[in-house]
Amino acid sequence: MTRTGTRRGTTALLAAMTVALLLGGCGIRPTQVPVDGGPAPSRMPCAVTGEGSSQTRPQSVPVRIYLVCASQLVAVDRTAELPTARSSDSGLQVARALVAELQKEPSQAERDAGFQTFVRPQVTVSAPRDGDPEGTYRLNRLPEDLPPEALSQLVCTLAESRAAAGNGGVVLGGPGGYAPRVYDCAATTKSHPKTPAPGRVPESPHAGSPPAEGR
């Protein structure tokens, strides 16, 4: 082998060794500090599976109430004892039965699905007063003084039941001289129960009627 060939071989060997040393010295060591990316995102099912949320009782009928799940109102099917025939006070009986269902603590299956209620047992429903619009229900507290989620639950549960007067909402009043107002179960009420739609003044039953003829 010539001197030139020897120099080339030696140079190539030194270059290879240099590259190997550089690669070994510049390797990235695995970190010893665990990286906490936070808990894995969880999503409530908001659906009761398996057994029903309440046992069927004699003379009970299916009802639908609204509970809060994942910051929204979600319909839940239950059973309650309701009057089968319509009478002058059947609407009040239905309203009281539905409010009683809202006041119950969710069953284990409902809790596992993420449901909760904000309607407290202290809320009571009474009959309308003289001069109140048809279908009015008087609460023992001002509707606006209730937790917003509780008001949303009451409004949507009553508005979509036999207790409603059929005007697209439910008429709620409070104690004292509080004037009743109509509360609508709008789509935004279900999607954002923390900001329920404000009540509106009930329409007069004679609104839009032609004036009476004079004599």
PDB file of C-alpha atoms in Angstrom:
ATOM      1  CA  MET A   1       0.000   0.000   0.000  1.00  0.00           C
ATOM      2  CA  THR A   2       1.309   3.453  -0.892  1.00  0.00           C
ATOM      3  CA  ARG A   3       1.757   6.315   1.512  1.00  0.00           C
ATOM      4  CA  THR A   4      -1.131   8.139  -0.157  1.00  0.00           C
ATOM      5  CA  GLY A   5      -3.436   5.206   0.403  1.00  0.00           C
ATOM      6  CA  THR A   6      -2.296   4.891   3.996  1.00  0.00           C
ATOM      7  CA  ARG A   7      -3.025   8.579   4.657  1.00  0.00           C
ATOM      8  CA  ARG A   8      -6.495   8.261   3.108  1.00  0.00           C
ATOM      9  CA  GLY A   9      -7.322   5.213   5.241  1.00  0.00           C
ATOM     10  CA  THR A  10      -6.092   6.887   8.394  1.00  0.00           C
ATOM     11  CA  THR A  11      -8.078  10.052   7.614  1.00  0.00           C
ATOM     12  CA  ALA A  12     -11.267   8.057   6.992  1.00  0.00           C
ATOM     13  CA  LEU A  13     -10.817   6.141  10.246  1.00  0.00           C
ATOM     14  CA  LEU A  14     -10.273   9.339  12.258  1.00  0.00           C
ATOM     15  CA  ALA A  15     -13.334  10.921  10.653  1.00  0.00           C
ATOM     16  CA  ALA A  16     -15.489   7.924  11.513  1.00  0.00           C
ATOM     17  CA  MET A  17     -14.277   7.950  15.132  1.00  0.00           C
ATOM     18  CA  THR A  18     -14.941  11.701  15.400  1.00  0.00           C
ATOM     19  CA  VAL A  19     -18.513  11.299  14.129  1.00  0.00           C
ATOM     20  CA  ALA A  20     -19.113   8.447  16.570  1.00  0.00           C
ATOM     21  CA  LEU A  21     -17.845  10.537  19.500  1.00  0.00           C
ATOM     22  CA  LEU A  22     -19.992  13.510  18.468  1.00  0.00           C
ATOM     23  CA  LEU A  23     -23.111  11.394  18.174  1.00  0.00           C
ATOM     24  CA  GLY A  24     -22.492   9.806  21.556  1.00  0.00           C
ATOM     25  CA  GLY A  25     -21.857  13.137  23.245  1.00  0.00           C
ATOM     26  CA  CYS A  26     -24.873  14.903  21.738  1.00  0.00           C
ATOM     27  CA  GLY A  27     -27.463  12.275  22.503  1.00  0.00           C
ATOM     28  CA  ILE A  28     -30.616  13.524  24.267  1.00  0.00           C
ATOM     29  CA  ARG A  29     -31.119  11.919  27.639  1.00  0.00           C
ATOM     30  CA  PRO A  30     -34.648  10.854  28.548  1.00  0.00           C
ATOM     31  CA  THR A  31     -36.130  13.211  31.123  1.00  0.00           C
ATOM     32  CA  GLN A  32     -36.564  11.892  34.667  1.00  0.00           C
ATOM     33  CA  VAL A  33     -39.419  14.347  35.461  1.00  0.00           C
ATOM     34  CA  PRO A  34     -42.848  12.985  34.506  1.00  0.00           C
ATOM     35  CA  VAL A  35     -44.890  15.337  32.336  1.00  0.00           C
ATOM     36  CA  ASP A  36     -48.371  15.910  33.739  1.00  0.00           C
ATOM     37  CA  GLY A  37     -50.746  16.611  30.897  1.00  0.00           C
ATOM     38  CA  GLY A  38     -53.720  16.836  33.230  1.00  0.00           C
ATOM     39  CA  PRO A  39     -56.607  14.409  33.562  1.00  0.00           C
ATOM     40  CA  ALA A  40     -58.003  12.855  30.459  1.00  0.00           C
ATOM     41  CA  PRO A  41     -61.084  14.740  29.280  1.00  0.00           C
ATOM     42  CA  SER A  42     -64.280  13.068  30.483  1.00  0.00           C
ATOM     43  CA  ARG A  43     -67.747  13.476  29.056  1.00  0.00           C
ATOM     44  CA  MET A  44     -70.894  12.734  31.040  1.00  0.00           C
ATOM     45  CA  PRO A  45     -73.190  10.298  29.215  1.00  0.00           C
ATOM     46  CA  CYS A  46     -76.338  12.224  30.304  1.00  0.00           C
ATOM     47  CA  ALA A  47     -78.412   9.107  29.650  1.00  0.00           C
ATOM     48  CA  VAL A  48     -79.775   6.651  32.189  1.00  0.00           C
ATOM     49  CA  THR A  49     -79.141   3.028  31.228  1.00  0.00           C
ATOM     50  CA  GLY A  50     -80.301  -0.182  32.820  1.00  0.00           C
ATOM     51  CA  GLU A  51     -83.135   0.105  35.310  1.00  0.00           C
ATOM     52  CA  GLY A  52     -85.456   3.060  35.148  1.00  0.00           C
ATOM     53  CA  SER A  53     -84.755   6.084  37.288  1.00  0.00           C
ATOM     54  CA  SER A  54     -87.760   5.331  39.495  1.00  0.00           C
ATOM     55  CA  GLN A  55     -89.842   2.304  40.254  1.00  0.00           C
ATOM     56  CA  THR A  56     -93.320   2.145  38.837  1.00  0.00           C
ATOM     57  CA  ARG A  57     -95.908   2.790  41.515  1.00  0.00           C
ATOM     58  CA  PRO A  58     -99.609   1.925  41.460  1.00  0.00           C
ATOM     59  CA  GLN A  59    -101.670   4.566  39.663  1.00  0.00           C
ATOM     60  CA  SER A  60     -98.513   6.268  38.419  1.00  0.00           C
ATOM     61  CA  VAL A  61     -98.060   7.574  34.893  1.00  0.00           C
ATOM     62  CA  PRO A  62     -94.954   8.453  32.865  1.00  0.00           C
ATOM     63  CA  VAL A  63     -93.774  12.053  33.240  1.00  0.00           C
ATOM     64  CA  ARG A  64     -90.844  13.993  31.874  1.00  0.00           C
ATOM     65  CA  ILE A  65     -88.788  16.405  33.926  1.00  0.00           C
ATOM     66  CA  TYR A  66     -85.640  18.391  33.211  1.00  0.00           C
ATOM     67  CA  LEU A  67     -82.449  17.888  35.191  1.00  0.00           C
ATOM     68  CA  VAL A  68     -79.046  19.503  34.728  1.00  0.00           C
ATOM     69  CA  CYS A  69     -76.270  17.486  33.114  1.00  0.00           C
ATOM     70  CA  ALA A  70     -73.040  18.776  31.565  1.00  0.00           C
ATOM     71  CA  SER A  71     -74.250  22.374  32.129  1.00  0.00           C
ATOM     72  CA  GLN A  72     -77.393  21.778  30.069  1.00  0.00           C
ATOM     73  CA  LEU A  73     -81.013  20.802  30.666  1.00  0.00           C
ATOM     74  CA  VAL A  74     -81.679  17.196  29.690  1.00  0.00           C
ATOM     75  CA  ALA A  75     -85.071  15.468  29.797  1.00  0.00           C
ATOM     76  CA  VAL A  76     -85.432  12.521  32.156  1.00  0.00           C
ATOM     77  CA  ASP A  77     -88.350  10.098  32.177  1.00  0.00           C
ATOM     78  CA  ARG A  78     -89.921   9.160  35.505  1.00  0.00           C
ATOM     79  CA  THR A  79     -93.300   8.120  36.865  1.00  0.00           C
ATOM     80  CA  ALA A  80     -95.540  10.109  39.184  1.00  0.00           C
ATOM     81  CA  GLU A  81     -99.075   9.949  40.523  1.00  0.00           C
ATOM     82  CA  LEU A  82    -101.130  12.411  38.500  1.00  0.00           C
ATOM     83  CA  PRO A  83    -104.880  13.003  38.211  1.00  0.00           C
ATOM     84  CA  THR A  84    -106.266  11.092  35.237  1.00  0.00           C
ATOM     85  CA  ALA A  85    -109.234  13.398  34.691  1.00  0.00           C
ATOM     86  CA  ARG A  86    -109.084  17.106  34.083  1.00  0.00           C
ATOM     87  CA  SER A  87    -110.711  19.247  36.708  1.00  0.00           C
ATOM     88  CA  SER A  88    -110.519  22.808  37.955  1.00  0.00           C
ATOM     89  CA  ASP A  89    -107.465  22.014  40.070  1.00  0.00           C
ATOM     90  CA  SER A  90    -105.867  19.220  38.041  1.00  0.00           C
ATOM     91  CA  GLY A  91    -103.294  21.620  36.606  1.00  0.00           C
ATOM     92  CA  LEU A  92    -102.168  22.562  40.105  1.00  0.00           C
ATOM     93  CA  GLN A  93    -101.956  18.886  41.098  1.00  0.00           C
ATOM     94  CA  VAL A  94     -99.812  18.160  38.048  1.00  0.00           C
ATOM     95  CA  ALA A  95     -97.550  21.127  38.774  1.00  0.00           C
ATOM     96  CA  ARG A  96     -97.066  20.056  42.388  1.00  0.00           C
ATOM     97  CA  ALA A  97     -96.292  16.468  41.383  1.00  0.00           C
ATOM     98  CA  LEU A  98     -93.711  17.588  38.835  1.00  0.00           C
ATOM     99  CA  VAL A  99     -92.071  20.003  41.262  1.00  0.00           C
ATOM    100  CA  ALA A 100     -91.912  17.176  43.819  1.00  0.00           C
ATOM    101  CA  GLU A 101     -90.061  15.055  41.246  1.00  0.00           C
ATOM    102  CA  LEU A 102     -87.608  17.892  40.600  1.00  0.00           C
ATOM    103  CA  GLN A 103     -86.958  18.162  44.328  1.00  0.00           C
ATOM    104  CA  LYS A 104     -85.996  14.503  44.694  1.00  0.00           C
ATOM    105  CA  GLU A 105     -82.330  13.673  44.770  1.00  0.00           C
ATOM    106  CA  PRO A 106     -81.366  11.938  41.498  1.00  0.00           C
ATOM    107  CA  SER A 107     -81.239   8.158  41.689  1.00  0.00           C
ATOM    108  CA  GLN A 108     -77.914   6.354  41.678  1.00  0.00           C
ATOM    109  CA  ALA A 109     -78.288   5.637  37.961  1.00  0.00           C
ATOM    110  CA  GLU A 110     -79.029   9.300  37.286  1.00  0.00           C
ATOM    111  CA  ARG A 111     -76.062  10.445  39.366  1.00  0.00           C
ATOM    112  CA  ASP A 112     -73.787   8.016  37.539  1.00  0.00           C
ATOM    113  CA  ALA A 113     -74.985   9.554  34.271  1.00  0.00           C
ATOM    114  CA  GLY A 114     -74.116  13.044  35.530  1.00  0.00           C
ATOM    115  CA  PHE A 115     -77.569  14.395  36.452  1.00  0.00           C
ATOM    116  CA  GLN A 116     -78.260  16.837  39.271  1.00  0.00           C
ATOM    117  CA  THR A 117     -81.112  19.096  40.374  1.00  0.00           C
ATOM    118  CA  PHE A 118     -81.082  22.620  41.757  1.00  0.00           C
ATOM    119  CA  VAL A 119     -84.741  22.719  42.860  1.00  0.00           C
ATOM    120  CA  ARG A 120     -84.750  22.656  46.653  1.00  0.00           C
ATOM    121  CA  PRO A 121     -87.498  21.126  48.823  1.00  0.00           C
ATOM    122  CA  GLN A 122     -88.379  24.559  50.211  1.00  0.00           C
ATOM    123  CA  VAL A 123     -90.050  25.589  46.936  1.00  0.00           C
ATOM    124  CA  THR A 124     -93.852  25.287  47.058  1.00  0.00           C
ATOM    125  CA  VAL A 125     -96.543  25.848  44.443  1.00  0.00           C
ATOM    126  CA  SER A 126     -99.969  27.301  45.151  1.00  0.00           C
ATOM    127  CA  ALA A 127    -103.094  28.268  43.217  1.00  0.00           C
ATOM    128  CA  PRO A 128    -103.468  31.571  41.364  1.00  0.00           C
ATOM    129  CA  ARG A 129    -105.023  34.590  42.994  1.00  0.00           C
ATOM    130  CA  ASP A 130    -108.018  36.558  41.850  1.00  0.00           C
ATOM    131  CA  GLY A 131    -107.043  38.550  38.802  1.00  0.00           C
ATOM    132  CA  ASP A 132    -104.098  36.323  37.842  1.00  0.00           C
ATOM    133  CA  PRO A 133    -103.893  35.166  34.201  1.00  0.00           C
ATOM    134  CA  GLU A 134    -105.203  31.709  33.418  1.00  0.00           C
ATOM    135  CA  GLY A 135    -102.734  28.945  34.245  1.00  0.00           C
ATOM    136  CA  THR A 136    -100.784  30.973  36.814  1.00  0.00           C
ATOM    137  CA  TYR A 137     -98.846  29.172  39.534  1.00  0.00           C
ATOM    138  CA  ARG A 138     -97.760  31.083  42.609  1.00  0.00           C
ATOM    139  CA  LEU A 139     -94.408  30.158  44.146  1.00  0.00           C
ATOM    140  CA  ASN A 140     -93.436  30.917  47.725  1.00  0.00           C
ATOM    141  CA  ARG A 141     -90.373  32.710  46.370  1.00  0.00           C
ATOM    142  CA  LEU A 142     -89.897  35.210  43.576  1.00  0.00           C
ATOM    143  CA  PRO A 143     -88.891  33.286  40.445  1.00  0.00           C
ATOM    144  CA  GLU A 144     -85.894  35.583  39.924  1.00  0.00           C
ATOM    145  CA  ASP A 145     -84.695  34.832  43.466  1.00  0.00           C
ATOM    146  CA  LEU A 146     -84.322  31.122  42.701  1.00  0.00           C
ATOM    147  CA  PRO A 147     -81.014  29.731  41.467  1.00  0.00           C
ATOM    148  CA  PRO A 148     -81.065  30.270  37.684  1.00  0.00           C
ATOM    149  CA  GLU A 149     -80.710  26.542  37.007  1.00  0.00           C
ATOM    150  CA  ALA A 150     -83.670  25.836  39.302  1.00  0.00           C
ATOM    151  CA  LEU A 151     -85.833  28.384  37.487  1.00  0.00           C
ATOM    152  CA  SER A 152     -84.848  26.878  34.126  1.00  0.00           C
ATOM    153  CA  GLN A 153     -85.749  23.392  35.393  1.00  0.00           C
ATOM    154  CA  LEU A 154     -89.137  24.571  36.664  1.00  0.00           C
ATOM    155  CA  VAL A 155     -89.947  26.517  33.511  1.00  0.00           C
ATOM    156  CA  CYS A 156     -89.127  23.751  31.016  1.00  0.00           C
ATOM    157  CA  THR A 157     -90.648  20.953  33.117  1.00  0.00           C
ATOM    158  CA  LEU A 158     -93.942  22.807  33.614  1.00  0.00           C
ATOM    159  CA  ALA A 159     -94.099  24.405  30.159  1.00  0.00           C
ATOM    160  CA  GLU A 160     -93.909  21.012  28.424  1.00  0.00           C
ATOM    161  CA  SER A 161     -96.495  19.330  30.643  1.00  0.00           C
ATOM    162  CA  ARG A 162    -100.233  19.261  31.203  1.00  0.00           C
ATOM    163  CA  ALA A 163     -99.727  22.011  33.753  1.00  0.00           C
ATOM    164  CA  ALA A 164     -99.049  24.594  31.036  1.00  0.00           C
ATOM    165  CA  ALA A 165    -101.816  26.820  29.751  1.00  0.00           C
ATOM    166  CA  GLY A 166    -100.825  26.102  26.158  1.00  0.00           C
ATOM    167  CA  ASN A 167     -99.366  29.541  25.425  1.00  0.00           C
ATOM    168  CA  GLY A 168     -95.820  28.355  24.816  1.00  0.00           C
ATOM    169  CA  GLY A 169     -94.630  28.940  28.345  1.00  0.00           C
ATOM    170  CA  VAL A 170     -95.646  28.824  31.975  1.00  0.00           C
ATOM    171  CA  VAL A 171     -97.024  31.697  34.052  1.00  0.00           C
ATOM    172  CA  LEU A 172     -95.267  32.019  37.400  1.00  0.00           C
ATOM    173  CA  GLY A 173     -95.834  34.469  40.203  1.00  0.00           C
ATOM    174  CA  GLY A 174     -94.350  34.954  43.618  1.00  0.00           C
ATOM    175  CA  PRO A 175     -95.615  35.888  47.052  1.00  0.00           C
ATOM    176  CA  GLY A 176     -97.086  39.258  47.932  1.00  0.00           C
ATOM    177  CA  GLY A 177     -98.018  41.616  45.169  1.00  0.00           C
ATOM    178  CA  TYR A 178     -95.566  40.210  42.639  1.00  0.00           C
ATOM    179  CA  ALA A 179     -97.193  40.333  39.204  1.00  0.00           C
ATOM    180  CA  PRO A 180     -97.090  36.983  37.362  1.00  0.00           C
ATOM    181  CA  ARG A 181     -94.958  36.736  34.255  1.00  0.00           C
ATOM    182  CA  VAL A 182     -94.686  34.253  31.398  1.00  0.00           C
ATOM    183  CA  TYR A 183     -91.470  32.233  31.219  1.00  0.00           C
ATOM    184  CA  ASP A 184     -90.654  30.461  27.967  1.00  0.00           C
ATOM    185  CA  CYS A 185     -88.693  27.239  27.637  1.00  0.00           C
ATOM    186  CA  ALA A 186     -86.527  28.433  24.769  1.00  0.00           C
ATOM    187  CA  ALA A 187     -83.714  26.472  23.150  1.00  0.00           C
ATOM    188  CA  THR A 188     -81.228  28.799  24.832  1.00  0.00           C
ATOM    189  CA  THR A 189     -82.816  28.018  28.203  1.00  0.00           C
ATOM    190  CA  LYS A 190     -82.045  24.332  27.704  1.00  0.00           C
ATOM    191  CA  SER A 191     -78.515  24.914  26.434  1.00  0.00           C
ATOM    192  CA  HIS A 192     -77.673  27.633  28.979  1.00  0.00           C
ATOM    193  CA  PRO A 193     -79.776  27.052  32.114  1.00  0.00           C
ATOM    194  CA  LYS A 194     -77.607  29.486  34.067  1.00  0.00           C
ATOM    195  CA  THR A 195     -79.083  32.316  31.985  1.00  0.00           C
ATOM    196  CA  PRO A 196     -82.832  31.591  31.704  1.00  0.00           C
ATOM    197  CA  ALA A 197     -84.954  33.778  29.482  1.00  0.00           C
ATOM    198  CA  PRO A 198     -86.457  36.689  31.419  1.00  0.00           C
ATOM    199  CA  GLY A 199     -90.167  36.658  32.096  1.00  0.00           C
ATOM    200  CA  ARG A 200     -92.511  38.660  29.911  1.00  0.00           C
ATOM    201  CA  VAL A 201     -95.803  40.345  30.640  1.00  0.00           C
ATOM    202  CA  PRO A 202     -98.760  38.034  29.908  1.00  0.00           C
ATOM    203  CA  GLU A 203    -100.931  39.051  27.031  1.00  0.00           C
ATOM    204  CA  SER A 204    -104.346  40.339  27.934  1.00  0.00           C
ATOM    205  CA  PRO A 205    -107.099  37.847  27.053  1.00  0.00           C
ATOM    206  CA  HIS A 206    -108.827  40.698  25.222  1.00  0.00           C
ATOM    207  CA  ALA A 207    -105.730  41.821  23.321  1.00  0.00           C
ATOM    208  CA  GLY A 208    -106.518  42.242  19.658  1.00  0.00           C
ATOM    209  CA  SER A 209    -110.281  42.004  20.185  1.00  0.00           C
ATOM    210  CA  PRO A 210    -112.409  44.630  18.465  1.00  0.00           C
ATOM    211  CA  PRO A 211    -113.782  47.280  20.784  1.00  0.00           C
ATOM    212  CA  ALA A 212    -117.294  46.780  22.049  1.00  0.00           C
ATOM    213  CA  GLU A 213    -119.935  48.612  20.102  1.00  0.00           C
ATOM    214  CA  GLY A 214    -121.386  51.618  21.833  1.00  0.00           C
ATOM    215  CA  ARG A 215    -125.065  51.902  22.397  1.00  0.00           C
TER     216      ARG A 215
END
